[in-house]
């Protein structure tokens, strides 16, 4: 078996998932921006013998959305493995998170909770690091003894509710969100892990804005994806 | 000049600072546990030609406190540079943070704000990564537009107050704290960076307990120290 | 789908490969030590909800070979993702490389070149990082213009020969090797990448010893495996 | 003490060394390219409050040499710590190594062994990671039992000779080198560590070219410098 085929089968199952007709159609019809989720990061380079054709077809398909992520220098070495994060990739991953939140809200309005849940599940599989192990997720509105959502099930319940194991979860992503703005106080890039802290402003369909203090850590994993491995969100402190 | 002397001069200035008579005396008399701050991490190994004597005298001086951190395997290679974090080091760094908070409270009671400020400044120099660049510090009780304390000055104001540039800061570390307990929801070790999320319970002299949701990222820096580079703390959400 | 099933399907395809009847039988009958290859590294911890049962069955099966790799501390946090290398893991990966070389030699003697090639291919899939991208492999005996074997095909040709694209390759692993000893000059652990340099002494069935200067870099990948990503080997310089 | 002053004193001693009148003069008069050594890497960003002026004066002074290294994206976050390597930085560090080798040769011709030794010592202090611990240095022409030069003394002896502890060292850098060309087979970037393997062609004043197989690992250290931590060089294998 060739190493290219092997690579496709082993390393990028999530890319295949995203090509499933249902998901792709949903994305194409409604929110083209969600394409960004299908390959959030600049592609790793596996082009020892294919320098002329560095750009996988799947990336070309993703189109202009990747303009902001493109970081390829003018001159490449003959073959480079890129396992470090760039600031542009971090900013793109943050933006993709906001777009996914809005997409889940819109899917909910268009198709109901089941469809929103399916999309949220895909987002969690692709944009979070639950495939690696526990994610350090402290959502904005959770309470003890279920404050921390280190498993995918816990995160999914928070975003779309409807899980009897998490009875207090109303479905944070179902609140009619329309846009997300992110203002970083600072960013740190530590090799293949990057951390950010700042404010995130989420606007709903009535124009109401919710501001949270949010800290993320992103990890560039072996498949070239950039995944959220830490996510601590909290409402701003207000003096009593 | 020998490389050992060079090492001492360049790489461990903070160790020298900690040996300054004033600081050392303070620590010795009042809170022996603070020794942990002087070398929180297991030492890096620079023993290509000194396999028999891997243990710097400064570590021996630190005494039994290091028992929990000792991670040296039985058989060493002839020479090893250790630039990865262990879980034991992360837990020790968390514990040292709690001890430092209590130490600043006690210093305040014994010597007043100026002495507490001096100790807090030393703690920030040694246990946080402000020497590297911006630290992603979102303290529990800060508000816009001064929510994030990416500089040492901002962190110092939060811990001990008295800075006219941060008029809302009362001095979080001066509230008579007596003990700190940490309950991690999960820990991630990503090479030389580790992240933790969980609850921190802080008890004051009256026995009142404050519980916060806290996310940290620690980085093992080139000098072998383990520094806080991310610190997001928030009061638990309470449904209205 | 549960996250455990997902994990099995996505992240550990190589583990499944190793469970294929043919390969496993080969390993069981002839060289029990090769088990080490099936899980060279201490397992990552995915036990947020299963603290009592941290040890996958596949590890137990590997038996006593893992004694040298076991690095679990006495007390775990509730859930820990371990993405850093330990020195014990590096030493175990080096040892496994030597055992694999001997195993290929013996497979060649017992079953011929085709079987040796099949085993070498498995070793390359599991112990090298060709699944990530180009491996920096400079074998001992290669010459320009085929000095560097950045692809799996090139590495396989070097180890077992018989590839018309690499006409000078005689099959380095087929030379009747019986044992491998490793003497590190030094080791560096940089988070999830570790580097070693030193001498490797390889003894053949006639007792002849070949000594090489060898530099390796190992990477702990997302699946918890430890893979060779750099391998520069050279005969010692001899003054003319 | 302000954190800027502290930073200067603690973290960048090597930068100060490079500003010493003697060294600077040497560099200015003879080989302007050596400036690259004084700050090989793109600067880390410490500009929380100075977004408008991200470019330290020392970088501007280095002039056009940095064109190849400039990787700043168009839009910065308010404050970013950059602890990952870029490919451009790796290529620049390789180029700087070649320039340093030629510079030592020329210094030897112009000023004798003592001056060459002083320059080589500076190069080792700035471009290698001996300040961190053992460097995995296997020079091209060394023999057992002094094959590996894990200490600075051993590396200095190899480059400029004259050390009775290393009687076989003739001074590799003193052989009238005039230019260095580097042809990478592949490059790997693993966060803050990068590895390269390929050919290095070194031309002397008579036009003779020596080709070696060379593997490097570079580490971006906390001070923002990019240092060689692994260096395995060997003459090409020739079939007997």
mmCIF file of C-alpha atoms in Angstrom, chain A:
data_model
loop_
_atom_site.group_PDB
_atom_site.id
_atom_site.type_symbol
_atom_site.label_atom_id
_atom_site.label_comp_id
_atom_site.label_asym_id
_atom_site.label_seq_id
_atom_site.Cartn_x
_atom_site.Cartn_y
_atom_site.Cartn_z
ATOM 1 C CA UNK A 1 0.000 0.000 0.000
ATOM 2 C CA UNK A 2 1.383 3.404 -0.863
ATOM 3 C CA UNK A 3 2.102 5.831 1.888
ATOM 4 C CA UNK A 4 -0.282 8.371 0.382
ATOM 5 C CA UNK A 5 -3.209 5.974 0.584
ATOM 6 C CA UNK A 6 -2.143 5.014 4.048
ATOM 7 C CA UNK A 7 -2.024 8.635 5.033
ATOM 8 C CA UNK A 8 -5.524 9.207 3.771
ATOM 9 C CA UNK A 9 -6.889 6.208 5.589
ATOM 10 C CA UNK A 10 -5.099 6.691 8.859
ATOM 11 C CA UNK A 11 -4.435 10.266 9.460
ATOM 12 C CA UNK A 12 -7.332 12.203 8.046
ATOM 13 C CA UNK A 13 -10.511 10.353 8.899
ATOM 14 C CA UNK A 14 -12.099 13.598 9.992
ATOM 15 C CA UNK A 15 -11.526 15.076 6.551
ATOM 16 C CA UNK A 16 -13.426 12.197 5.049
ATOM 17 C CA UNK A 17 -16.214 12.627 7.516
ATOM 18 C CA UNK A 18 -16.571 16.198 6.430
ATOM 19 C CA UNK A 19 -16.961 15.113 2.844
ATOM 20 C CA UNK A 20 -20.018 13.072 3.705
ATOM 21 C CA UNK A 21 -22.836 14.328 1.453
ATOM 22 C CA UNK A 22 -25.131 15.380 4.239
ATOM 23 C CA UNK A 23 -22.699 17.554 6.075
ATOM 24 C CA UNK A 24 -21.258 19.054 2.961
ATOM 25 C CA UNK A 25 -24.626 19.939 1.547
ATOM 26 C CA UNK A 26 -25.654 21.598 4.736
ATOM 27 C CA UNK A 27 -22.581 23.687 4.726
ATOM 28 C CA UNK A 28 -22.730 24.570 1.069
ATOM 29 C CA UNK A 29 -26.312 25.666 1.063
ATOM 30 C CA UNK A 30 -26.387 27.644 4.229
ATOM 31 C CA UNK A 31 -23.042 28.846 5.484
ATOM 32 C CA UNK A 32 -20.169 28.670 3.140
ATOM 33 C CA UNK A 33 -17.899 29.864 5.881
ATOM 34 C CA UNK A 34 -18.132 26.546 7.607
ATOM 35 C CA UNK A 35 -15.837 25.178 4.955
ATOM 36 C CA UNK A 36 -13.134 26.608 7.079
ATOM 37 C CA UNK A 37 -13.774 23.856 9.565
ATOM 38 C CA UNK A 38 -13.000 21.203 7.015
ATOM 39 C CA UNK A 39 -9.351 22.259 6.980
ATOM 40 C CA UNK A 40 -8.739 25.001 9.388
ATOM 41 C CA UNK A 41 -5.005 24.890 9.174
ATOM 42 C CA UNK A 42 -2.508 25.430 6.444
ATOM 43 C CA UNK A 43 -1.703 21.993 5.059
ATOM 44 C CA UNK A 44 1.299 20.107 6.275
ATOM 45 C CA UNK A 45 3.787 19.453 3.547
ATOM 46 C CA UNK A 46 4.286 15.930 2.353
ATOM 47 C CA UNK A 47 5.834 16.824 -0.932
ATOM 48 C CA UNK A 48 9.247 15.268 -1.043
ATOM 49 C CA UNK A 49 8.534 14.103 -4.549
ATOM 50 C CA UNK A 50 5.773 16.489 -5.506
ATOM 51 C CA UNK A 51 7.085 19.958 -5.023
ATOM 52 C CA UNK A 52 5.133 21.257 -7.945
ATOM 53 C CA UNK A 53 1.821 20.224 -6.498
ATOM 54 C CA UNK A 54 1.813 21.123 -2.861
ATOM 55 C CA UNK A 55 -1.860 21.941 -2.651
ATOM 56 C CA UNK A 56 -4.248 19.062 -2.015
ATOM 57 C CA UNK A 57 -7.448 19.290 -3.998
ATOM 58 C CA UNK A 58 -9.469 19.522 -0.831
ATOM 59 C CA UNK A 59 -7.763 22.777 -0.034
ATOM 60 C CA UNK A 60 -8.432 24.240 -3.427
ATOM 61 C CA UNK A 61 -12.073 23.368 -2.968
ATOM 62 C CA UNK A 62 -12.145 25.354 0.208
ATOM 63 C CA UNK A 63 -11.547 28.431 -1.879
ATOM 64 C CA UNK A 64 -11.028 31.960 -0.840
ATOM 65 C CA UNK A 65 -11.691 31.309 2.821
ATOM 66 C CA UNK A 66 -8.133 30.193 3.196
ATOM 67 C CA UNK A 67 -6.649 33.448 2.076
ATOM 68 C CA UNK A 68 -6.251 34.517 5.679
ATOM 69 C CA UNK A 69 -4.477 31.305 6.620
ATOM 70 C CA UNK A 70 -2.044 31.077 3.747
ATOM 71 C CA UNK A 71 1.422 31.366 5.237
ATOM 72 C CA UNK A 72 3.587 29.547 2.724
ATOM 73 C CA UNK A 73 6.899 31.334 2.230
ATOM 74 C CA UNK A 74 8.059 32.068 -1.272
ATOM 75 C CA UNK A 75 10.789 29.430 -1.367
ATOM 76 C CA UNK A 76 10.406 25.964 0.136
ATOM 77 C CA UNK A 77 13.009 23.494 1.066
ATOM 78 C CA UNK A 78 12.693 20.344 -0.943
ATOM 79 C CA UNK A 79 10.471 18.838 1.721
ATOM 80 C CA UNK A 80 9.199 20.258 4.970
ATOM 81 C CA UNK A 81 7.132 18.886 7.808
ATOM 82 C CA UNK A 82 5.412 21.774 9.572
ATOM 83 C CA UNK A 83 4.529 20.975 13.161
ATOM 84 C CA UNK A 84 4.455 24.485 14.636
ATOM 85 C CA UNK A 85 1.608 26.937 14.915
ATOM 86 C CA UNK A 86 1.593 30.362 13.334
ATOM 87 C CA UNK A 87 -0.300 33.341 14.661
ATOM 88 C CA UNK A 88 -2.398 33.384 11.495
ATOM 89 C CA UNK A 89 -3.484 29.810 12.159
ATOM 90 C CA UNK A 90 -4.465 30.673 15.728
ATOM 91 C CA UNK A 91 -6.538 33.638 14.592
ATOM 92 C CA UNK A 92 -8.205 31.490 11.921
ATOM 93 C CA UNK A 93 -9.040 28.786 14.457
ATOM 94 C CA UNK A 94 -10.631 31.371 16.742
ATOM 95 C CA UNK A 95 -12.653 32.743 13.853
ATOM 96 C CA UNK A 96 -13.758 29.249 12.883
ATOM 97 C CA UNK A 97 -14.993 28.662 16.429
ATOM 98 C CA UNK A 98 -17.233 31.701 16.211
ATOM 99 C CA UNK A 99 -18.537 30.682 12.810
ATOM 100 C CA UNK A 100 -19.318 27.211 14.094
ATOM 101 C CA UNK A 101 -21.295 28.621 17.015
ATOM 102 C CA UNK A 102 -23.399 30.718 14.670
ATOM 103 C CA UNK A 103 -23.799 27.788 12.297
ATOM 104 C CA UNK A 104 -25.182 25.584 15.066
ATOM 105 C CA UNK A 105 -27.674 28.299 16.017
ATOM 106 C CA UNK A 106 -28.842 28.616 12.434
ATOM 107 C CA UNK A 107 -29.018 24.859 11.968
ATOM 108 C CA UNK A 108 -31.213 24.734 15.035
ATOM 109 C CA UNK A 109 -33.573 27.308 13.622
ATOM 110 C CA UNK A 110 -33.681 25.654 10.203
ATOM 111 C CA UNK A 111 -33.705 21.996 11.186
ATOM 112 C CA UNK A 112 -34.402 21.592 14.866
ATOM 113 C CA UNK A 113 -32.408 20.251 17.787
ATOM 114 C CA UNK A 114 -31.456 16.933 16.186
ATOM 115 C CA UNK A 115 -29.773 18.619 13.262
ATOM 116 C CA UNK A 116 -28.090 21.146 15.510
ATOM 117 C CA UNK A 117 -26.807 18.288 17.629
ATOM 118 C CA UNK A 118 -25.407 16.486 14.601
ATOM 119 C CA UNK A 119 -23.561 19.577 13.502
ATOM 120 C CA UNK A 120 -22.309 20.289 17.011
ATOM 121 C CA UNK A 121 -21.007 16.738 17.225
ATOM 122 C CA UNK A 122 -19.074 17.221 13.992
ATOM 123 C CA UNK A 123 -17.677 20.505 15.243
ATOM 124 C CA UNK A 124 -16.528 18.884 18.476
ATOM 125 C CA UNK A 125 -14.897 16.024 16.555
ATOM 126 C CA UNK A 126 -13.042 18.402 14.305
ATOM 127 C CA UNK A 127 -12.312 21.538 16.275
ATOM 128 C CA UNK A 128 -11.734 20.130 19.776
ATOM 129 C CA UNK A 129 -9.125 17.642 21.002
ATOM 130 C CA UNK A 130 -11.398 15.066 22.618
ATOM 131 C CA UNK A 131 -9.806 12.472 20.354
ATOM 132 C CA UNK A 132 -6.542 13.028 22.242
ATOM 133 C CA UNK A 133 -7.909 12.758 25.768
ATOM 134 C CA UNK A 134 -9.590 15.033 28.282
ATOM 135 C CA UNK A 135 -10.206 18.587 27.084
ATOM 136 C CA UNK A 136 -9.951 21.271 29.757
ATOM 137 C CA UNK A 137 -13.355 22.836 29.011
ATOM 138 C CA UNK A 138 -14.926 25.147 31.577
ATOM 139 C CA UNK A 139 -17.986 26.542 29.778
ATOM 140 C CA UNK A 140 -19.450 29.898 30.691
ATOM 141 C CA UNK A 141 -22.650 28.718 32.323
ATOM 142 C CA UNK A 142 -21.950 25.358 33.978
ATOM 143 C CA UNK A 143 -22.182 24.663 37.700
ATOM 144 C CA UNK A 144 -20.821 22.122 40.177
ATOM 145 C CA UNK A 145 -20.719 19.200 40.158
ATOM 146 C CA UNK A 146 -20.730 19.398 36.369
ATOM 147 C CA UNK A 147 -18.614 22.502 35.904
ATOM 148 C CA UNK A 148 -15.864 20.907 33.838
ATOM 149 C CA UNK A 149 -16.641 19.127 30.586
ATOM 150 C CA UNK A 150 -13.568 17.016 29.953
ATOM 151 C CA UNK A 151 -15.472 14.568 27.731
ATOM 152 C CA UNK A 152 -17.148 15.091 24.389
ATOM 153 C CA UNK A 153 -20.523 14.057 25.808
ATOM 154 C CA UNK A 154 -20.310 16.813 28.388
ATOM 155 C CA UNK A 155 -19.382 19.393 25.777
ATOM 156 C CA UNK A 156 -22.144 18.319 23.438
ATOM 157 C CA UNK A 157 -24.708 18.558 26.221
ATOM 158 C CA UNK A 158 -23.543 22.098 26.983
ATOM 159 C CA UNK A 159 -23.828 23.252 23.392
ATOM 160 C CA UNK A 160 -27.173 21.693 22.429
ATOM 161 C CA UNK A 161 -28.799 20.452 25.651
ATOM 162 C CA UNK A 162 -31.272 17.586 25.674
ATOM 163 C CA UNK A 163 -29.037 15.210 27.606
ATOM 164 C CA UNK A 164 -30.658 13.810 30.779
ATOM 165 C CA UNK A 165 -27.190 13.283 32.236
ATOM 166 C CA UNK A 166 -26.693 17.050 32.209
ATOM 167 C CA UNK A 167 -30.095 18.285 33.364
ATOM 168 C CA UNK A 168 -29.075 21.946 33.778
ATOM 169 C CA UNK A 169 -27.850 22.324 30.199
ATOM 170 C CA UNK A 170 -30.156 24.443 28.072
ATOM 171 C CA UNK A 171 -28.079 24.397 24.905
ATOM 172 C CA UNK A 172 -25.757 27.376 24.771
ATOM 173 C CA UNK A 173 -25.352 27.182 20.996
ATOM 174 C CA UNK A 174 -29.111 27.275 20.376
ATOM 175 C CA UNK A 175 -29.656 30.860 21.567
ATOM 176 C CA UNK A 176 -30.031 32.469 18.154
ATOM 177 C CA UNK A 177 -26.448 33.657 17.806
ATOM 178 C CA UNK A 178 -25.666 35.728 14.737
ATOM 179 C CA UNK A 179 -22.058 36.882 15.036
ATOM 180 C CA UNK A 180 -18.923 36.517 17.154
ATOM 181 C CA UNK A 181 -16.145 39.048 17.642
ATOM 182 C CA UNK A 182 -12.873 38.240 19.366
ATOM 183 C CA UNK A 183 -10.484 40.684 21.009
ATOM 184 C CA UNK A 184 -7.301 39.068 22.245
ATOM 185 C CA UNK A 185 -5.486 40.571 25.194
ATOM 186 C CA UNK A 186 -2.438 38.511 24.229
ATOM 187 C CA UNK A 187 -1.378 35.374 22.407
ATOM 188 C CA UNK A 188 1.415 32.935 23.209
ATOM 189 C CA UNK A 189 2.777 30.443 20.721
ATOM 190 C CA UNK A 190 4.669 27.608 22.381
ATOM 191 C CA UNK A 191 5.650 25.420 19.459
ATOM 192 C CA UNK A 192 2.677 23.237 18.577
ATOM 193 C CA UNK A 193 0.517 24.669 21.369
ATOM 194 C CA UNK A 194 -0.784 28.235 21.428
ATOM 195 C CA UNK A 195 -2.731 30.036 24.123
ATOM 196 C CA UNK A 196 -4.973 33.075 23.904
ATOM 197 C CA UNK A 197 -6.864 35.163 26.424
ATOM 198 C CA UNK A 198 -9.275 37.976 25.816
ATOM 199 C CA UNK A 199 -12.870 38.976 25.330
ATOM 200 C CA UNK A 200 -15.379 37.292 23.073
ATOM 201 C CA UNK A 201 -18.507 39.241 22.156
ATOM 202 C CA UNK A 202 -21.454 37.166 20.923
ATOM 203 C CA UNK A 203 -24.433 38.886 19.332
ATOM 204 C CA UNK A 204 -27.848 37.258 19.061
ATOM 205 C CA UNK A 205 -30.622 37.789 16.543
ATOM 206 C CA UNK A 206 -32.085 40.600 18.637
ATOM 207 C CA UNK A 207 -28.806 42.429 18.684
ATOM 208 C CA UNK A 208 -28.062 41.639 22.304
ATOM 209 C CA UNK A 209 -24.362 41.200 23.005
ATOM 210 C CA UNK A 210 -22.953 38.793 25.560
ATOM 211 C CA UNK A 211 -19.328 39.420 26.509
ATOM 212 C CA UNK A 212 -17.218 36.722 28.137
ATOM 213 C CA UNK A 213 -13.624 36.399 29.311
ATOM 214 C CA UNK A 214 -12.186 33.473 27.412
ATOM 215 C CA UNK A 215 -8.936 31.534 27.455
ATOM 216 C CA UNK A 216 -8.129 28.974 24.791
ATOM 217 C CA UNK A 217 -5.251 26.639 24.119
ATOM 218 C CA UNK A 218 -4.965 25.237 20.606
ATOM 219 C CA UNK A 219 -2.809 22.285 19.630
ATOM 220 C CA UNK A 220 -1.603 21.451 16.125
ATOM 221 C CA UNK A 221 -2.014 17.706 16.022
ATOM 222 C CA UNK A 222 -0.207 15.130 13.887
ATOM 223 C CA UNK A 223 -2.915 15.303 11.230
ATOM 224 C CA UNK A 224 -2.238 19.005 10.709
ATOM 225 C CA UNK A 225 -5.509 20.055 12.326
ATOM 226 C CA UNK A 226 -5.626 22.749 14.985
ATOM 227 C CA UNK A 227 -7.724 21.662 17.923
ATOM 228 C CA UNK A 228 -8.981 23.350 21.074
ATOM 229 C CA UNK A 229 -7.517 21.534 24.079
ATOM 230 C CA UNK A 230 -8.271 24.188 26.720
ATOM 231 C CA UNK A 231 -11.360 26.404 26.831
ATOM 232 C CA UNK A 232 -12.119 28.396 29.959
ATOM 233 C CA UNK A 233 -14.963 30.873 29.588
ATOM 234 C CA UNK A 234 -16.449 33.036 32.317
ATOM 235 C CA UNK A 235 -18.799 35.952 32.711
ATOM 236 C CA UNK A 236 -17.034 39.153 33.700
ATOM 237 C CA UNK A 237 -16.787 39.766 37.436
ATOM 238 C CA UNK A 238 -19.082 42.403 38.782
ATOM 239 C CA UNK A 239 -18.436 43.946 42.168
ATOM 240 C CA UNK A 240 -21.259 43.385 44.577
#
